Amino acid sequence: MVMERLKEAFRMALAKALPGQDIVLERPRSGDMGDLAFPCFRVAKAMGTNPAQLAKDLATQIVMDDAELLAAGPYLNLRLRPEARASRMLENLLVTGAYGSAPAHGETVLVEYSSPNIAKLFTIGHLRSTMIGHTLAQANRYLGCKVQRLNHLGDWGTQFGTLLAAYKRWAEAENPLLDQDFEWAEEIPEKRRSPLFRLFQLYVRFHAEEEKEPAMRDEARAWFRRLEEGDAEARRLWTWFREISLATFQRIYDRLGVGFDAMNGEAFYEDKLSSAVEAVKAAKILEEGEGGAQIVRLEDVGIQTPCMMLKGDGTSIYATRDVAAGLYRKSTYNFDRCLYVVGAEQILHFQQVFAVLGKVDAWFQGRLTHTPFGMINLPEGKMSTRKGNVIFLEDVLDEAKERVLAIIREKNPELPQADEVAETLGMGAVLFFNALNDRVKSITFTWERAVALDGDTGPYVQYAHARIMSVLRKAGGDWAQRGRPTVALDHEVAAIPFETVALPTSLEGLEDAAAQNLLFELAGLPDAIRAVQRENMATALARQLLAIAKAFSSFYTNCPILWPENSDAVRESRLALCLATARALRQGLWLMGIKAPEEM
RNA sequence: GCGCCCGUAGCUCAGCUGGAUAGAGCAUCAGGCUUCGAACCUGAGGGUCGGGCGUUCGAAUCGCUCCGGGCGCACCA
């Protein structure tokens, strides 16, 4: 990559001037300071000189092609000459392609994400795991890793006992196919009427009544036990519940544009549990705890709560299944890293599971990472599937789309395919918001914020892209076509292929400060993508795309592209910059699962 | 009680492997459409970075401590 070469050249020049010193380079906060910065503090201290003086000395001493060196207080800044900055960036984006990507290097990364529970509906809470996981999978693929996307479906456990017990109590006799509304339940809105939703109603009712009658808990446990023992009726119902859930999940995944390489839920590990427990036993760490439970003590690694492997009644628990899954994944994938994109409330659980796996097999040490995220609360309190106060993801996506449609009707009533564009923008709003504030901190859901369309939002970035495409269309020739991917995009694609384009013969027209700032922000994209991989967060990428879009908007208002008084050279170079920007934006959004519209 | 996370502008948040005047958006105020899309651009005001102590040439960033909020702490996932 051209920018990487520049960085290396600068580093080597510094190393030559400062033998034996550790050279750390930074990216200045603003492009007018320069393209690369060398803070002199540390080296100056080691050499017993003043950092400002050192910067000044280095500025006169070092000579770089295509760049000037400036001492700015204690910093030595390297600033490319404008035409050099332009030619490097345009070469990256128009000629080399897959800007900021890395060639395949064989590292295998597993990403476990989404993992919804069967028979619990897909809520806004599931969006975070799903889209963070999708973005991590995409970014790692872009950076040359071999990625396996794993959906660890919650299709096993005592909750199924709950569902089976509830079904037997209130549905089997009068509504066995769950195809009619329950008399005792609140009326369901038309668009949600489905067997799955009625299953959800059963679940909510069971938990409500269980509060008053704790003995029902035993009923649920007994049903799970029957399920685990292979009882035919329990299995039949479980299979059915699972099917109707998966069909709904698939509809949502299709809408979100995410996909998986494996959908092995917890039930998949059912026949691997005993060998997993055997492996733990073989490591001589399994002990009997209270009530006959089988546990692993973890005080020696700083975890006070032991990890339970088998309950007192001999049935498995989710830790058992996660340990079994870890062992299975080692033998199946021989992975280098495995990321678990699961809520922060499960931090202790994963510490325990990782610790157990590490004790069973040292191979696991350092390969497992829990990527936690905060929960989404409602203004009136926590969301709870059991209590039924949840926000459904599909409702959020529908609402966002509706709000976009209203704006389209007002601002662009002639827009073709308005419905499809509204879907793209609504999705952009919801997903970008999610990525922007990808934090461990919990957030309070409000409609206003979740589907905001102004300011630092997905639609702002999408708008920049649409304006560029509009300019490229007006430019005629092949310009617009060059801004489009050369293949149809789906979730199997990480690096978008674009046609290779020759550099403009002249770079006249790009010396303006706004154009140069746009080039500077484009230069920041590779670091942002690497940050996604390093931090397991999409925040840096979302912020960089905003910076690029802002820089473009400013360039657009300051530097006319197609005005008749522009020379051909100015026009061509500015079009090339537009094209490069469109590609960068589309690629960056795509990694986050967001589409870039050509019109809006 | 113990452990982990969070506390930055009126609001929502970036920045946290220590480094250049602490940055955005929303909201408020003031400007900008007879030429490429105003879902935009330009500018202004607004901050004891929860409090204190410490380490350092330098702390929003590291350590200790206190305050405030959240999550978790073996038979749910």
PDB file of N, CA, C and O in Angstrom, chain A residues 151-179:
ATOM      1  N   ASN A 151     -23.401 -19.318  14.364  1.00  0.00           N
ATOM      2  CA  ASN A 151     -24.611 -18.910  15.081  1.00  0.00           C
ATOM      3  C   ASN A 151     -24.915 -19.975  16.130  1.00  0.00           C
ATOM      4  O   ASN A 151     -25.377 -21.066  15.811  1.00  0.00           O
ATOM      5  N   HIS A 152     -24.631 -19.648  17.354  1.00  0.00           N
ATOM      6  CA  HIS A 152     -24.781 -20.607  18.451  1.00  0.00           C
ATOM      7  C   HIS A 152     -26.213 -20.491  18.985  1.00  0.00           C
ATOM      8  O   HIS A 152     -26.463 -19.886  20.036  1.00  0.00           O
ATOM      9  N   LEU A 153     -27.124 -21.046  18.227  1.00  0.00           N
ATOM     10  CA  LEU A 153     -28.549 -20.910  18.561  1.00  0.00           C
ATOM     11  C   LEU A 153     -28.860 -21.418  19.966  1.00  0.00           C
ATOM     12  O   LEU A 153     -28.359 -22.467  20.389  1.00  0.00           O
ATOM     13  N   GLY A 154     -29.712 -20.691  20.657  1.00  0.00           N
ATOM     14  CA  GLY A 154     -30.144 -21.123  21.987  1.00  0.00           C
ATOM     15  C   GLY A 154     -31.317 -22.075  21.844  1.00  0.00           C
ATOM     16  O   GLY A 154     -32.464 -21.723  22.108  1.00  0.00           O
ATOM     17  N   ASP A 155     -30.995 -23.277  21.401  1.00  0.00           N
ATOM     18  CA  ASP A 155     -32.089 -24.213  21.115  1.00  0.00           C
ATOM     19  C   ASP A 155     -32.109 -25.372  22.105  1.00  0.00           C
ATOM     20  O   ASP A 155     -32.587 -26.456  21.792  1.00  0.00           O
ATOM     21  N   TRP A 156     -31.603 -25.153  23.280  1.00  0.00           N
ATOM     22  CA  TRP A 156     -31.568 -26.232  24.267  1.00  0.00           C
ATOM     23  C   TRP A 156     -31.620 -25.603  25.643  1.00  0.00           C
ATOM     24  O   TRP A 156     -31.364 -24.407  25.795  1.00  0.00           O
ATOM     25  N   GLY A 157     -31.944 -26.367  26.634  1.00  0.00           N
ATOM     26  CA  GLY A 157     -31.903 -25.842  27.993  1.00  0.00           C
ATOM     27  C   GLY A 157     -33.267 -25.826  28.656  1.00  0.00           C
ATOM     28  O   GLY A 157     -34.285 -26.161  28.047  1.00  0.00           O
ATOM     29  N   THR A 158     -33.254 -25.434  29.911  1.00  0.00           N
ATOM     30  CA  THR A 158     -34.463 -25.484  30.723  1.00  0.00           C
ATOM     31  C   THR A 158     -35.598 -24.653  30.130  1.00  0.00           C
ATOM     32  O   THR A 158     -36.772 -24.944  30.327  1.00  0.00           O
ATOM     33  N   GLN A 159     -35.238 -23.616  29.387  1.00  0.00           N
ATOM     34  CA  GLN A 159     -36.292 -22.806  28.765  1.00  0.00           C
ATOM     35  C   GLN A 159     -37.204 -23.661  27.879  1.00  0.00           C
ATOM     36  O   GLN A 159     -38.378 -23.340  27.720  1.00  0.00           O
ATOM     37  N   PHE A 160     -36.632 -24.730  27.323  1.00  0.00           N
ATOM     38  CA  PHE A 160     -37.491 -25.595  26.523  1.00  0.00           C
ATOM     39  C   PHE A 160     -38.433 -26.400  27.384  1.00  0.00           C
ATOM     40  O   PHE A 160     -39.554 -26.718  26.972  1.00  0.00           O
ATOM     41  N   GLY A 161     -37.976 -26.696  28.587  1.00  0.00           N
ATOM     42  CA  GLY A 161     -38.881 -27.304  29.543  1.00  0.00           C
ATOM     43  C   GLY A 161     -40.059 -26.370  29.784  1.00  0.00           C
ATOM     44  O   GLY A 161     -41.221 -26.786  29.814  1.00  0.00           O
ATOM     45  N   THR A 162     -39.745 -25.107  29.915  1.00  0.00           N
ATOM     46  CA  THR A 162     -40.781 -24.103  30.134  1.00  0.00           C
ATOM     47  C   THR A 162     -41.789 -24.107  28.984  1.00  0.00           C
ATOM     48  O   THR A 162     -42.998 -24.137  29.193  1.00  0.00           O
ATOM     49  N   LEU A 163     -41.262 -24.085  27.780  1.00  0.00           N
ATOM     50  CA  LEU A 163     -42.132 -24.044  26.613  1.00  0.00           C
ATOM     51  C   LEU A 163     -42.989 -25.312  26.510  1.00  0.00           C
ATOM     52  O   LEU A 163     -44.190 -25.230  26.220  1.00  0.00           O
ATOM     53  N   LEU A 164     -42.362 -26.441  26.743  1.00  0.00           N
ATOM     54  CA  LEU A 164     -43.106 -27.699  26.641  1.00  0.00           C
ATOM     55  C   LEU A 164     -44.213 -27.749  27.690  1.00  0.00           C
ATOM     56  O   LEU A 164     -45.359 -28.094  27.387  1.00  0.00           O
ATOM     57  N   ALA A 165     -43.874 -27.361  28.907  1.00  0.00           N
ATOM     58  CA  ALA A 165     -44.865 -27.380  29.979  1.00  0.00           C
ATOM     59  C   ALA A 165     -46.011 -26.425  29.664  1.00  0.00           C
ATOM     60  O   ALA A 165     -47.188 -26.755  29.850  1.00  0.00           O
ATOM     61  N   ALA A 166     -45.673 -25.244  29.173  1.00  0.00           N
ATOM     62  CA  ALA A 166     -46.700 -24.253  28.865  1.00  0.00           C
ATOM     63  C   ALA A 166     -47.588 -24.740  27.722  1.00  0.00           C
ATOM     64  O   ALA A 166     -48.815 -24.590  27.758  1.00  0.00           O
ATOM     65  N   TYR A 167     -46.953 -25.338  26.736  1.00  0.00           N
ATOM     66  CA  TYR A 167     -47.719 -25.851  25.595  1.00  0.00           C
ATOM     67  C   TYR A 167     -48.705 -26.930  26.057  1.00  0.00           C
ATOM     68  O   TYR A 167     -49.878 -26.945  25.673  1.00  0.00           O
ATOM     69  N   LYS A 168     -48.210 -27.842  26.889  1.00  0.00           N
ATOM     70  CA  LYS A 168     -49.077 -28.911  27.368  1.00  0.00           C
ATOM     71  C   LYS A 168     -50.247 -28.342  28.179  1.00  0.00           C
ATOM     72  O   LYS A 168     -51.379 -28.792  28.056  1.00  0.00           O
ATOM     73  N   ARG A 169     -49.975 -27.347  28.968  1.00  0.00           N
ATOM     74  CA  ARG A 169     -51.006 -26.777  29.833  1.00  0.00           C
ATOM     75  C   ARG A 169     -52.100 -26.043  29.066  1.00  0.00           C
ATOM     76  O   ARG A 169     -53.266 -26.208  29.327  1.00  0.00           O
ATOM     77  N   TRP A 170     -51.685 -25.194  28.147  1.00  0.00           N
ATOM     78  CA  TRP A 170     -52.652 -24.221  27.625  1.00  0.00           C
ATOM     79  C   TRP A 170     -52.893 -24.285  26.127  1.00  0.00           C
ATOM     80  O   TRP A 170     -53.730 -23.562  25.607  1.00  0.00           O
ATOM     81  N   ALA A 171     -52.138 -25.106  25.407  1.00  0.00           N
ATOM     82  CA  ALA A 171     -52.312 -25.072  23.960  1.00  0.00           C
ATOM     83  C   ALA A 171     -52.705 -26.424  23.368  1.00  0.00           C
ATOM     84  O   ALA A 171     -53.493 -26.486  22.432  1.00  0.00           O
ATOM     85  N   GLU A 172     -52.175 -27.477  23.898  1.00  0.00           N
ATOM     86  CA  GLU A 172     -52.326 -28.771  23.251  1.00  0.00           C
ATOM     87  C   GLU A 172     -53.779 -29.146  23.005  1.00  0.00           C
ATOM     88  O   GLU A 172     -54.134 -29.611  21.925  1.00  0.00           O
ATOM     89  N   ALA A 173     -54.618 -28.897  24.001  1.00  0.00           N
ATOM     90  CA  ALA A 173     -56.012 -29.312  23.875  1.00  0.00           C
ATOM     91  C   ALA A 173     -56.772 -28.497  22.840  1.00  0.00           C
ATOM     92  O   ALA A 173     -57.341 -29.041  21.893  1.00  0.00           O
ATOM     93  N   GLU A 174     -56.737 -27.171  22.989  1.00  0.00           N
ATOM     94  CA  GLU A 174     -57.622 -26.380  22.121  1.00  0.00           C
ATOM     95  C   GLU A 174     -56.932 -25.701  20.948  1.00  0.00           C
ATOM     96  O   GLU A 174     -57.586 -25.236  20.020  1.00  0.00           O
ATOM     97  N   ASN A 175     -55.593 -25.627  20.972  1.00  0.00           N
ATOM     98  CA  ASN A 175     -54.911 -24.882  19.906  1.00  0.00           C
ATOM     99  C   ASN A 175     -53.592 -25.566  19.562  1.00  0.00           C
ATOM    100  O   ASN A 175     -52.533 -24.955  19.616  1.00  0.00           O
ATOM    101  N   PRO A 176     -53.660 -26.845  19.193  1.00  0.00           N
ATOM    102  CA  PRO A 176     -52.431 -27.648  19.073  1.00  0.00           C
ATOM    103  C   PRO A 176     -51.489 -27.148  17.976  1.00  0.00           C
ATOM    104  O   PRO A 176     -50.279 -27.350  18.072  1.00  0.00           O
ATOM    105  N   LEU A 177     -52.006 -26.539  16.946  1.00  0.00           N
ATOM    106  CA  LEU A 177     -51.147 -26.078  15.859  1.00  0.00           C
ATOM    107  C   LEU A 177     -50.733 -24.620  16.023  1.00  0.00           C
ATOM    108  O   LEU A 177     -50.040 -24.060  15.175  1.00  0.00           O
ATOM    109  N   LEU A 178     -51.203 -24.022  17.122  1.00  0.00           N
ATOM    110  CA  LEU A 178     -50.898 -22.610  17.398  1.00  0.00           C
ATOM    111  C   LEU A 178     -51.329 -21.725  16.236  1.00  0.00           C
ATOM    112  O   LEU A 178     -50.678 -20.717  15.943  1.00  0.00           O
ATOM    113  N   ASP A 179     -52.397 -22.126  15.595  1.00  0.00           N
ATOM    114  CA  ASP A 179     -52.835 -21.334  14.444  1.00  0.00           C
ATOM    115  C   ASP A 179     -54.027 -20.432  14.771  1.00  0.00           C
ATOM    116  O   ASP A 179     -54.568 -19.775  13.892  1.00  0.00           O
TER     117      ASP A 179
END
